[in-house]
C-alpha cells in the first residue's frame, strides 16, 4: 500500500550542465568540446564530452588536466548563468503560472492547477519540455511529493506516483540531500550533517527516513528535522496549520532611471539590507524572494526565487543583482529593454525562524555600524567599485592570496585559504605590492648575472641587487620556490610571462624584497628566463 503523502506535488524542470550551456551561449566555450566550468577551487560543471573523459564535478583543475590535457575551462559566473536562463524561465511560465527559481538550471513548479487544466501531469510535463525546446534548450522534468524527490525525479525524467516518494528516495545515498540546498550556508550545514550520518551508519535516505521525528530533533536540531522531512518525501518547511504571517515588501522609485547594472544593484543592495533587517526584527524567514521591477517603457518584470532558511543581506543582494543583469542587458527576452524606474523586493511565505538571536559577542557595535554607513555613503559618491575590501584567499603569490571586492559584496573566498598550495610563499608576506613590474638584476660576487636554471635552482649565490635606486648588497636570501602552474598556457611571446619562481632577499638595513622570475624565453616582451622583478616589499 502506498504511503501517505507528506509533501505536496511538485514538478522540477532541470537543464543538465547549465553553467556549461550558459558559457557556450556567451562564446566562452564551444559545443561538443571537452569543457568545464571552474570556480577557482574545483570544477562546478562539466560537459557530456568531459564526463566521457572521466572528468567529474568537484575535481580540481590540476586533476582534470592530468586526465584530459585538452579540456577547456570557463570561469564560474552565477550572473551569467542567470542571464542566460531567463528565457527558459519565461518559457516555463507560459505553461505553469507558479514558477520559482531554485538556481540557474533548476526550476520548481506548482503543477496541481496546470494538471487539472491539461488533464494529467504527463501532459503538463510534455508541454514544459516542448516550450523549453522552442526556447532553444533541452530539459528534463519530474514530478513527485516533496522537493528532493522531485529534483531526483527530474534527473531521471520520471513521474513518481503520489505517496511513493519515500520508497523512491530510500536507495539514494544521503549525500543527494545536497541537491536540495538552496544557499551556501544551507549546503555547509547539510555537509556537516551528512558527515555525522555517515559516522553513525546512516548511508542512505531510507536509513534517515526510518528515524522517528521525535528522536531527530533533539539529536540533530532543526537542520536534521528539515533533512528528515526531505528524506521522507516532504518539503523543506513543515506544513503549518495556522495562518501564515503577512508578506513583507520594500520598494524604491529610481530617479533618475537606472540604465546601468551598478546603479540598479546599488539601489537593490539598500532594499535587500532593509528587507533583511525587517525579517530579523520579526524573527522570520521567507520561503520565496520575489523581485518586481518596472521599466521606463511600462514593461513590468517579476521573478520569484526559492529560499531555504535564512539568507544574509549579501546573499539577497546577489540574487537581485543577477536578476537585474538579465533584465537590463536585454537577455531576458522581454523587449524592448529599458531603464528601470521602480524596484520592489518581497519576502513571501514567512515562517518563524528556528533561531533568531544576537551574535556570540552581542549586537553590532555603534562604531561598526557608523563605518558601514560611511562606506555606503562613499559608494554613492564614487560608485560601487569606489570602496573595496580585501578578502584572504588561497594561492601561492601575495597577489593570488588577496582579492578585492566591492564593499557589501560577498566576502567569501573563491579559493580555500587552508588548502595546500605547493610553492606557496611562507610567512610573513610582503607589506607592499608594487602596482607594476619593476625589473631588477641579481649579481653574484664576481658581478655576473644570476639566473634560474632549468632545474629550478640559482646559477650562483646572489650578492648584489641592482635596478633599485641604488645597488644594494644582499646579506641573506631564501628560496627559490619554483612554480609549475598553468604550464599549458605558457606563451613565450605573451606580454606577461608566468612566474617560474619566487626568491626572498634581505639587503641588511636597506630593506627586504620578494623577487619573481618569469617563465618566457630570453628576450621576449615583458620578461624572460632569468629576468627578475620586484613582486613585494617587506617593511
Coordinates of C-alpha atoms in Angstrom, one line a residue:
X1 CA 0.0 0.0 0.0
X2 CA 1.3 3.4 -0.9
X3 CA 2.4 5.6 2.0
X4 CA 0.5 8.7 3.0
X5 CA 2.0 11.7 1.1
X6 CA 3.9 14.0 3.4
X7 CA 4.6 16.7 0.8
X8 CA 2.6 18.4 -1.9
X9 CA 3.0 17.5 -5.6
X10 CA 5.9 19.4 -7.1
X11 CA 7.4 19.5 -10.6
X12 CA 11.0 20.3 -11.2
X13 CA 12.5 21.3 -14.6
X14 CA 16.2 20.6 -14.9
X15 CA 18.6 21.6 -17.7
X16 CA 21.7 19.4 -17.4
X17 CA 25.1 21.1 -17.2
X18 CA 23.5 24.6 -17.3
X19 CA 26.7 26.5 -16.4
X20 CA 28.4 24.9 -19.4
X21 CA 25.4 25.7 -21.6
X22 CA 25.5 29.4 -20.4
X23 CA 29.2 29.6 -21.1
X24 CA 28.7 28.3 -24.6
X25 CA 25.9 30.9 -25.2
X26 CA 28.4 33.6 -24.2
X27 CA 31.0 32.3 -26.5
X28 CA 33.5 31.2 -23.8
X29 CA 33.2 27.5 -24.7
X30 CA 32.4 25.6 -27.8
X31 CA 29.6 23.0 -28.1
X32 CA 30.9 19.4 -28.4
X33 CA 34.3 20.2 -26.9
X34 CA 35.7 18.7 -23.7
X35 CA 34.9 21.7 -21.4
X36 CA 34.2 22.5 -17.8
X37 CA 33.3 25.5 -15.5
X38 CA 35.9 26.2 -12.8
X39 CA 35.3 28.4 -9.7
X40 CA 38.9 28.7 -8.7
X41 CA 38.7 25.7 -6.3
X42 CA 37.2 22.9 -8.3
X43 CA 35.0 22.0 -11.3
X44 CA 31.4 23.1 -10.8
X45 CA 30.0 21.8 -14.1
X46 CA 31.4 19.6 -16.9
X47 CA 30.1 18.9 -20.4
X48 CA 29.0 15.5 -21.6
X49 CA 32.2 15.1 -23.6
X50 CA 34.2 15.8 -20.4
X51 CA 32.3 13.2 -18.5
X52 CA 33.2 10.6 -21.1
X53 CA 36.9 11.5 -20.5
X54 CA 36.4 10.9 -16.7
X55 CA 36.0 14.5 -15.5
X56 CA 33.6 15.0 -12.6
X57 CA 32.2 17.9 -10.6
X58 CA 34.3 18.6 -7.6
X59 CA 37.6 17.6 -9.3
X60 CA 40.5 20.1 -9.1
X61 CA 41.7 21.8 -12.3
X62 CA 45.1 20.1 -12.0
X63 CA 43.5 16.6 -11.8
X64 CA 41.2 17.4 -14.8
X65 CA 44.3 18.5 -16.8
X66 CA 46.1 15.3 -15.9
X67 CA 43.2 13.2 -17.2
X68 CA 42.4 15.3 -20.3
X69 CA 45.0 18.0 -21.3
X70 CA 42.8 19.4 -24.0
X71 CA 40.0 20.3 -21.6
X72 CA 38.9 24.0 -21.9
X73 CA 37.9 25.9 -18.7
X74 CA 35.5 28.8 -18.3
X75 CA 35.3 30.8 -15.1
X76 CA 32.2 30.3 -12.9
X77 CA 29.8 33.3 -13.1
X78 CA 26.4 33.0 -11.4
X79 CA 25.2 36.2 -13.0
X80 CA 26.0 34.9 -16.5
X81 CA 24.1 31.6 -15.7
X82 CA 21.0 33.5 -14.6
X83 CA 21.0 35.9 -17.5
X84 CA 21.1 33.0 -20.0
X85 CA 18.5 31.1 -18.0
X86 CA 15.9 33.8 -18.0
X87 CA 14.3 32.8 -21.4
X88 CA 13.9 29.3 -20.0
X89 CA 12.0 30.7 -17.0
X90 CA 9.7 32.7 -19.3
X91 CA 9.0 29.6 -21.4
X92 CA 8.0 27.7 -18.3
X93 CA 5.8 30.5 -17.1
X94 CA 3.9 30.1 -20.4
X95 CA 2.8 26.7 -19.3
X96 CA 2.7 26.9 -15.4
X97 CA 1.9 30.0 -13.5
X98 CA 3.6 29.1 -10.3
X99 CA 7.3 29.1 -11.1
X100 CA 10.1 29.5 -8.5
X101 CA 13.8 29.6 -9.4
X102 CA 15.8 27.3 -7.3
X103 CA 19.1 28.1 -9.0
X104 CA 20.1 28.7 -12.7
X105 CA 19.3 25.4 -14.5
X106 CA 16.7 24.3 -11.9
X107 CA 13.0 25.4 -11.6
X108 CA 10.3 24.4 -9.1
X109 CA 6.8 24.5 -10.5
X110 CA 3.4 24.1 -8.8
X111 CA 1.7 21.6 -11.1
X112 CA -1.6 20.9 -9.5
X113 CA -3.6 23.6 -11.3
X114 CA -2.0 23.0 -14.6
X115 CA -2.6 19.3 -14.3
X116 CA -6.3 19.8 -13.8
X117 CA -6.4 22.1 -16.8
X118 CA -4.5 19.9 -19.2
X119 CA -5.9 16.6 -17.9
X120 CA -2.8 15.0 -16.4
X121 CA 0.7 15.6 -15.1
X122 CA 2.1 13.8 -18.1
X123 CA 0.5 16.4 -20.4
X124 CA 2.0 19.3 -18.3
X125 CA 5.5 17.8 -18.5
X126 CA 5.2 17.3 -22.2
X127 CA 4.1 20.9 -22.6
X128 CA 7.0 22.1 -20.5
X129 CA 9.6 20.2 -22.4
X130 CA 8.2 21.5 -25.7
X131 CA 8.2 25.1 -24.5
X132 CA 11.8 24.9 -23.3
X133 CA 12.8 23.2 -26.6
X134 CA 11.3 26.2 -28.5
X135 CA 13.4 28.5 -26.3
X136 CA 16.5 26.7 -27.5
X137 CA 17.4 24.2 -24.7
X138 CA 16.9 20.6 -23.9
X139 CA 15.5 19.9 -20.5
X140 CA 14.2 17.1 -18.2
X141 CA 11.3 17.2 -15.8
X142 CA 10.0 15.2 -13.0
X143 CA 7.1 15.2 -10.5
X144 CA 7.0 13.8 -7.0
X145 CA 5.9 14.6 -3.4
X146 CA 8.4 16.9 -1.9
X147 CA 11.3 19.0 -3.2
X148 CA 14.2 16.4 -3.1
X149 CA 12.1 13.7 -4.6
X150 CA 11.0 16.0 -7.4
X151 CA 14.7 17.0 -8.1
X152 CA 15.8 13.4 -8.3
X153 CA 12.7 12.6 -10.5
X154 CA 13.7 15.3 -12.9
X155 CA 17.2 13.9 -13.2
X156 CA 15.7 10.6 -14.1
X157 CA 12.9 12.2 -16.2
X158 CA 10.3 10.3 -14.1
X159 CA 6.9 10.8 -12.5
X160 CA 6.7 9.4 -9.0
X161 CA 3.1 8.4 -8.0
X162 CA 1.6 10.1 -5.1
X163 CA 2.7 8.5 -1.8
X164 CA 5.6 6.6 -3.4
X165 CA 8.3 9.3 -2.8
X166 CA 9.8 7.7 0.4
X167 CA 10.2 4.4 -1.5
X168 CA 11.7 6.2 -4.5
X169 CA 14.2 8.1 -2.2
X170 CA 15.2 5.2 0.0
X171 CA 18.0 3.7 -2.0
X172 CA 19.7 7.1 -2.8
X173 CA 22.8 7.9 -0.8
X174 CA 22.3 10.5 1.9
X175 CA 24.7 12.9 0.1
X176 CA 22.0 13.5 -2.6
X177 CA 20.4 15.8 0.1
X178 CA 22.9 18.4 -1.2
X179 CA 20.8 18.8 -4.3
X180 CA 18.1 20.5 -2.3
X181 CA 20.5 23.1 -0.7
X182 CA 19.4 26.5 -2.0
X183 CA 22.1 28.6 -0.3
X184 CA 25.8 28.3 0.5
X185 CA 25.1 28.3 4.3
X186 CA 22.5 25.5 3.9
X187 CA 24.9 23.4 1.9
X188 CA 27.5 23.7 4.5
X189 CA 25.0 22.7 7.2
X190 CA 23.9 19.7 5.1
X191 CA 27.5 18.6 4.6
X192 CA 28.2 18.6 8.3
X193 CA 25.0 16.7 8.9
X194 CA 25.8 14.1 6.2
X195 CA 29.3 13.6 7.7
X196 CA 27.7 12.9 11.1
X197 CA 25.2 10.5 9.5
X198 CA 28.0 8.6 7.7
X199 CA 29.8 8.1 11.0
X200 CA 26.6 6.8 12.5
X201 CA 25.9 4.4 9.7
X202 CA 23.1 6.3 8.0
X203 CA 24.3 5.8 4.5
X204 CA 21.0 6.2 2.5
X205 CA 18.0 8.4 2.6
X206 CA 16.0 5.3 3.6
X207 CA 18.1 4.9 6.7
X208 CA 17.4 8.6 7.6
X209 CA 13.7 8.3 6.9
X210 CA 13.3 5.3 9.3
X211 CA 14.3 7.6 12.2
X212 CA 11.5 8.9 14.4
X213 CA 10.9 12.6 14.2
X214 CA 10.8 12.8 18.0
X215 CA 14.4 11.4 18.0
X216 CA 15.7 13.5 15.2
X217 CA 15.0 16.9 16.7
X218 CA 16.8 16.5 20.0
X219 CA 19.8 14.8 18.3
X220 CA 20.3 16.8 15.0
X221 CA 18.4 20.0 15.6
X222 CA 16.2 21.9 13.2
X223 CA 18.5 21.2 10.2
X224 CA 18.1 17.5 11.0
X225 CA 14.4 17.8 11.1
X226 CA 14.4 19.6 7.7
X227 CA 16.6 16.9 6.2
X228 CA 14.4 14.2 7.7
X229 CA 11.3 15.7 6.0
X230 CA 13.1 15.8 2.7
X231 CA 14.2 12.2 3.0
X232 CA 10.6 11.2 3.7
X233 CA 9.3 12.9 0.6
X234 CA 8.3 16.1 2.3
X235 CA 9.0 19.8 1.7
X236 CA 11.7 21.9 3.4
X237 CA 9.2 23.7 5.6
X238 CA 6.7 21.7 7.6
X239 CA 3.0 22.4 6.8
X240 CA 1.6 24.9 9.2
X241 CA -2.0 24.7 10.5
X242 CA -2.1 28.4 11.4
X243 CA -2.5 31.4 9.2
X244 CA 1.0 32.4 7.8
X245 CA 2.5 35.8 8.5
X246 CA 1.7 38.6 6.0
X247 CA 4.3 39.1 3.3
X248 CA 6.9 41.8 3.7
X249 CA 7.8 44.1 0.8
X250 CA 10.2 47.1 0.4
X251 CA 10.3 49.3 -2.7
X252 CA 12.0 52.3 -4.2
X253 CA 11.4 54.7 -7.1
X254 CA 14.6 55.1 -9.1
X255 CA 15.3 58.7 -10.0
X256 CA 17.0 59.0 -12.4
X257 CA 16.0 55.7 -14.1
X258 CA 18.7 53.0 -13.7
X259 CA 20.1 52.0 -17.1
X260 CA 23.3 50.5 -15.8
X261 CA 23.6 47.4 -13.6
X262 CA 25.8 49.2 -11.0
X263 CA 23.2 51.9 -10.3
X264 CA 20.4 49.3 -10.1
X265 CA 22.5 47.0 -7.9
X266 CA 23.3 49.8 -5.5
X267 CA 19.6 50.5 -5.0
X268 CA 18.9 46.8 -4.7
X269 CA 21.5 46.4 -2.0
X270 CA 19.8 49.1 0.1
X271 CA 16.5 47.4 -0.3
X272 CA 17.9 44.0 0.5
X273 CA 19.5 45.3 3.7
X274 CA 16.2 46.9 4.7
X275 CA 14.3 43.7 4.0
X276 CA 16.9 41.7 5.9
X277 CA 16.6 44.0 8.9
X278 CA 12.8 43.7 8.9
X279 CA 13.0 39.9 8.8
X280 CA 15.5 39.8 11.6
X281 CA 13.4 42.2 13.8
X282 CA 10.4 39.9 13.4
X283 CA 12.4 36.7 13.8
X284 CA 11.1 35.4 10.5
X285 CA 12.5 33.6 7.4
X286 CA 10.9 33.5 4.0
X287 CA 10.4 30.7 1.6
X288 CA 10.3 32.9 -1.5
X289 CA 12.0 36.1 -2.6
X290 CA 10.1 38.0 -5.3
X291 CA 11.8 40.7 -7.4
X292 CA 9.4 43.1 -9.1
X293 CA 10.6 45.9 -11.4
X294 CA 9.0 48.4 -13.8
X295 CA 10.9 49.7 -16.8
X296 CA 10.6 53.2 -18.2
X297 CA 8.7 51.9 -21.2
X298 CA 6.0 50.5 -18.9
X299 CA 7.1 46.8 -19.1
X300 CA 6.6 45.1 -15.7
X301 CA 9.1 42.4 -14.7
X302 CA 8.8 39.8 -12.0
X303 CA 10.7 36.8 -10.8
X304 CA 10.5 34.5 -7.8
X305 CA 13.4 32.7 -6.0
X306 CA 13.0 29.7 -3.8
X307 CA 14.8 30.4 -0.5
X308 CA 15.6 27.7 2.1
X309 CA 16.5 29.0 5.5
X310 CA 17.8 32.5 6.5
X311 CA 19.8 34.5 3.9
X312 CA 22.3 37.2 4.7
X313 CA 21.9 40.6 3.2
X314 CA 24.8 39.9 0.8
X315 CA 23.1 36.7 -0.5
X316 CA 19.8 38.6 -1.0
X317 CA 21.8 41.3 -2.9
X318 CA 23.5 38.7 -5.1
X319 CA 20.2 37.2 -6.2
X320 CA 18.7 40.5 -7.0
X321 CA 21.8 41.8 -8.9
X322 CA 21.9 38.6 -11.0
X323 CA 18.3 39.1 -12.0
X324 CA 18.7 42.8 -12.8
X325 CA 21.7 42.0 -15.1
X326 CA 19.5 39.8 -17.2
X327 CA 16.7 42.4 -17.5
X328 CA 19.0 45.4 -18.2
X329 CA 21.1 43.5 -20.7
X330 CA 18.1 42.7 -22.7
X331 CA 18.9 38.9 -22.4
X332 CA 15.5 38.2 -20.7
X333 CA 13.6 38.1 -23.9
X334 CA 11.3 41.0 -22.7
X335 CA 11.8 43.5 -25.5
X336 CA 12.5 46.3 -25.6
X337 CA 15.0 46.6 -22.8
X338 CA 14.7 50.0 -21.0
X339 CA 16.0 51.7 -17.8
X340 CA 14.3 50.7 -14.6
X341 CA 12.1 53.2 -12.7
X342 CA 10.7 51.1 -9.9
X343 CA 12.1 48.2 -7.9
X344 CA 10.4 46.1 -5.2
X345 CA 11.6 43.2 -3.1
X346 CA 9.1 40.9 -1.4
X347 CA 9.5 38.2 1.2
X348 CA 6.8 35.7 0.8
X349 CA 5.5 32.7 2.7
X350 CA 7.0 33.8 6.0
X351 CA 7.5 31.5 9.0
X352 CA 9.2 31.8 12.4
X353 CA 13.0 31.5 12.2
X354 CA 14.4 28.5 14.0
X355 CA 17.0 30.6 15.7
X356 CA 16.9 34.4 15.9
X357 CA 19.5 35.6 18.4
X358 CA 22.3 38.2 18.6
X359 CA 25.8 37.2 17.7
X360 CA 28.1 35.5 20.2
X361 CA 29.6 38.8 21.3
X362 CA 26.3 40.8 21.3
X363 CA 25.0 43.3 18.8
X364 CA 27.0 45.1 16.2
X365 CA 28.8 47.9 17.8
X366 CA 27.9 51.6 17.1
X367 CA 31.3 52.3 15.6
X368 CA 31.0 49.3 13.2
X369 CA 27.5 50.5 12.1
X370 CA 28.8 54.0 11.5
X371 CA 31.7 52.7 9.5
X372 CA 29.3 50.7 7.4
X373 CA 27.1 53.7 6.7
X374 CA 30.2 55.8 5.8
X375 CA 31.3 53.2 3.3
X376 CA 27.9 53.1 1.7
X377 CA 27.9 56.9 1.5
X378 CA 31.3 56.8 -0.3
X379 CA 30.0 54.2 -2.7
X380 CA 27.1 56.5 -3.5
X381 CA 29.6 59.2 -4.5
X382 CA 32.3 57.1 -6.1
X383 CA 30.3 54.2 -7.5
X384 CA 30.2 50.5 -6.3
X385 CA 33.8 49.9 -7.2
X386 CA 35.0 53.0 -5.4
X387 CA 35.1 51.3 -2.0
X388 CA 36.8 47.9 -1.9
X389 CA 37.6 45.5 0.9
X390 CA 40.2 42.7 0.8
X391 CA 39.3 39.0 1.0
X392 CA 42.0 36.5 2.0
X393 CA 42.2 33.5 -0.4
X394 CA 44.3 30.5 -1.1
X395 CA 47.2 30.9 -3.5
X396 CA 50.9 30.9 -3.9
X397 CA 52.0 34.5 -4.5
X398 CA 50.9 37.5 -2.4
X399 CA 48.7 38.8 -5.3
X400 CA 46.9 35.5 -5.6
X401 CA 46.1 35.4 -1.9
X402 CA 44.2 38.7 -1.8
X403 CA 41.1 39.5 -3.8
X404 CA 39.5 43.0 -3.7
X405 CA 35.7 43.0 -3.7
X406 CA 33.2 45.9 -3.6
X407 CA 32.0 46.9 -0.2
X408 CA 28.9 44.9 0.7
X409 CA 29.5 42.1 -1.8
X410 CA 30.0 38.5 -0.7
X411 CA 33.4 38.3 1.1
X412 CA 33.6 34.6 0.8
X413 CA 37.0 33.3 -0.6
X414 CA 36.8 31.7 -4.0
X415 CA 39.9 29.5 -3.1
X416 CA 40.2 27.8 0.2
X417 CA 43.0 29.6 2.2
X418 CA 43.8 26.5 4.3
X419 CA 44.2 24.2 1.3
X420 CA 47.8 23.0 0.5
X421 CA 49.5 25.2 -2.1
X422 CA 52.8 23.8 -3.2
X423 CA 55.3 26.6 -3.9
X424 CA 53.4 29.0 -1.6
X425 CA 55.4 31.9 -0.2
X426 CA 56.0 31.3 3.5
X427 CA 55.0 34.0 6.0
X428 CA 55.5 36.8 6.6
X429 CA 54.0 38.2 3.4
X430 CA 55.2 41.5 1.9
X431 CA 53.6 44.6 3.3
X432 CA 53.5 46.4 -0.1
X433 CA 52.9 45.1 -3.7
X434 CA 54.1 47.4 -6.5
X435 CA 51.5 48.5 -9.0
X436 CA 53.6 47.3 -11.9
X437 CA 56.6 45.1 -12.6
X438 CA 59.9 46.8 -11.6
X439 CA 62.7 44.9 -13.3
X440 CA 65.9 44.2 -11.3
X441 CA 69.1 42.3 -11.8
X442 CA 70.7 39.8 -9.4
X443 CA 74.5 39.7 -9.5
X444 CA 76.9 37.2 -7.9
X445 CA 80.1 38.1 -6.1
X446 CA 82.0 38.4 -9.4
X447 CA 79.4 40.7 -10.9
X448 CA 77.8 38.1 -13.2
X449 CA 74.1 37.8 -13.6
X450 CA 72.3 35.2 -11.5
X451 CA 69.6 33.2 -13.4
X452 CA 67.2 30.4 -12.7
X453 CA 68.3 27.1 -14.1
X454 CA 66.0 24.6 -15.9
X455 CA 66.1 22.5 -12.7
X456 CA 64.7 25.4 -10.6
X457 CA 68.0 26.3 -8.9
X458 CA 70.0 29.6 -8.9
X459 CA 73.1 29.5 -11.1
X460 CA 75.1 31.3 -8.3
X461 CA 74.7 32.8 -4.9
X462 CA 73.2 36.3 -5.2
X463 CA 75.4 39.1 -3.7
X464 CA 74.0 42.3 -5.2
X465 CA 70.5 43.6 -6.1
X466 CA 70.8 46.1 -9.0
X467 CA 67.9 48.0 -10.5
X468 CA 66.6 49.7 -7.4
X469 CA 67.5 53.4 -7.0
X470 CA 71.0 52.2 -5.9
X471 CA 72.6 48.8 -5.9
X472 CA 72.2 47.0 -2.5
X473 CA 74.3 44.3 -1.0
X474 CA 72.4 41.1 -0.3
X475 CA 73.0 39.9 3.3
X476 CA 70.6 36.9 3.2
X477 CA 68.3 35.1 0.9
X478 CA 65.8 32.3 0.9
X479 CA 64.4 30.2 -1.9
X480 CA 63.8 29.9 -4.8
X481 CA 60.3 28.5 -4.6
X482 CA 59.6 27.1 -8.1
X483 CA 56.1 27.2 -9.5
X484 CA 54.6 24.8 -12.0
X485 CA 51.1 26.1 -12.5
X486 CA 49.2 26.7 -15.8
X487 CA 52.1 25.2 -17.7
X488 CA 49.7 24.5 -20.6
X489 CA 49.2 28.3 -21.2
X490 CA 52.9 29.3 -21.2
X491 CA 53.1 31.7 -24.1
X492 CA 56.7 32.8 -24.7
X493 CA 55.5 35.7 -26.9
X494 CA 52.9 36.9 -24.4
X495 CA 53.1 40.3 -22.7
X496 CA 53.3 38.9 -19.2
X497 CA 55.2 35.6 -18.8
X498 CA 54.0 33.4 -15.9
X499 CA 56.1 33.3 -12.7
X500 CA 58.6 30.5 -12.6
X501 CA 59.9 31.0 -9.1
X502 CA 60.0 33.4 -6.1
X503 CA 63.0 34.5 -4.1
X504 CA 63.3 36.4 -0.9
X505 CA 66.4 38.7 -0.4
X506 CA 67.5 40.7 2.6
X507 CA 69.6 43.8 2.0
X508 CA 70.6 44.5 5.6
X509 CA 69.0 47.6 7.0
X510 CA 68.2 48.7 3.4
X511 CA 65.1 46.6 3.2
X512 CA 63.9 43.1 2.1
X513 CA 62.3 42.2 -1.2
X514 CA 60.3 39.4 -2.7
X515 CA 61.5 38.8 -6.2
X516 CA 59.9 36.9 -9.1
X517 CA 61.4 35.5 -12.3
X518 CA 59.4 35.0 -15.5
X519 CA 59.0 31.8 -17.4
X520 CA 59.2 33.2 -21.0
X521 CA 62.1 32.9 -23.5
X522 CA 65.0 35.2 -23.2
X523 CA 64.4 38.5 -25.0
X524 CA 60.6 38.0 -25.1
X525 CA 58.5 41.1 -24.4
X526 CA 57.7 41.6 -20.8
X527 CA 60.5 39.5 -19.4
X528 CA 62.1 36.1 -20.0
X529 CA 64.2 33.4 -18.5
X530 CA 66.5 34.8 -15.8
X531 CA 64.8 38.3 -15.8
X532 CA 63.7 39.3 -12.3
X533 CA 61.3 41.9 -11.0
X534 CA 60.1 43.1 -7.5
X535 CA 57.0 41.3 -6.5
X536 CA 56.7 42.7 -3.0
X537 CA 58.5 44.9 -0.4
X538 CA 58.8 43.9 3.2
X539 CA 58.6 46.8 5.8

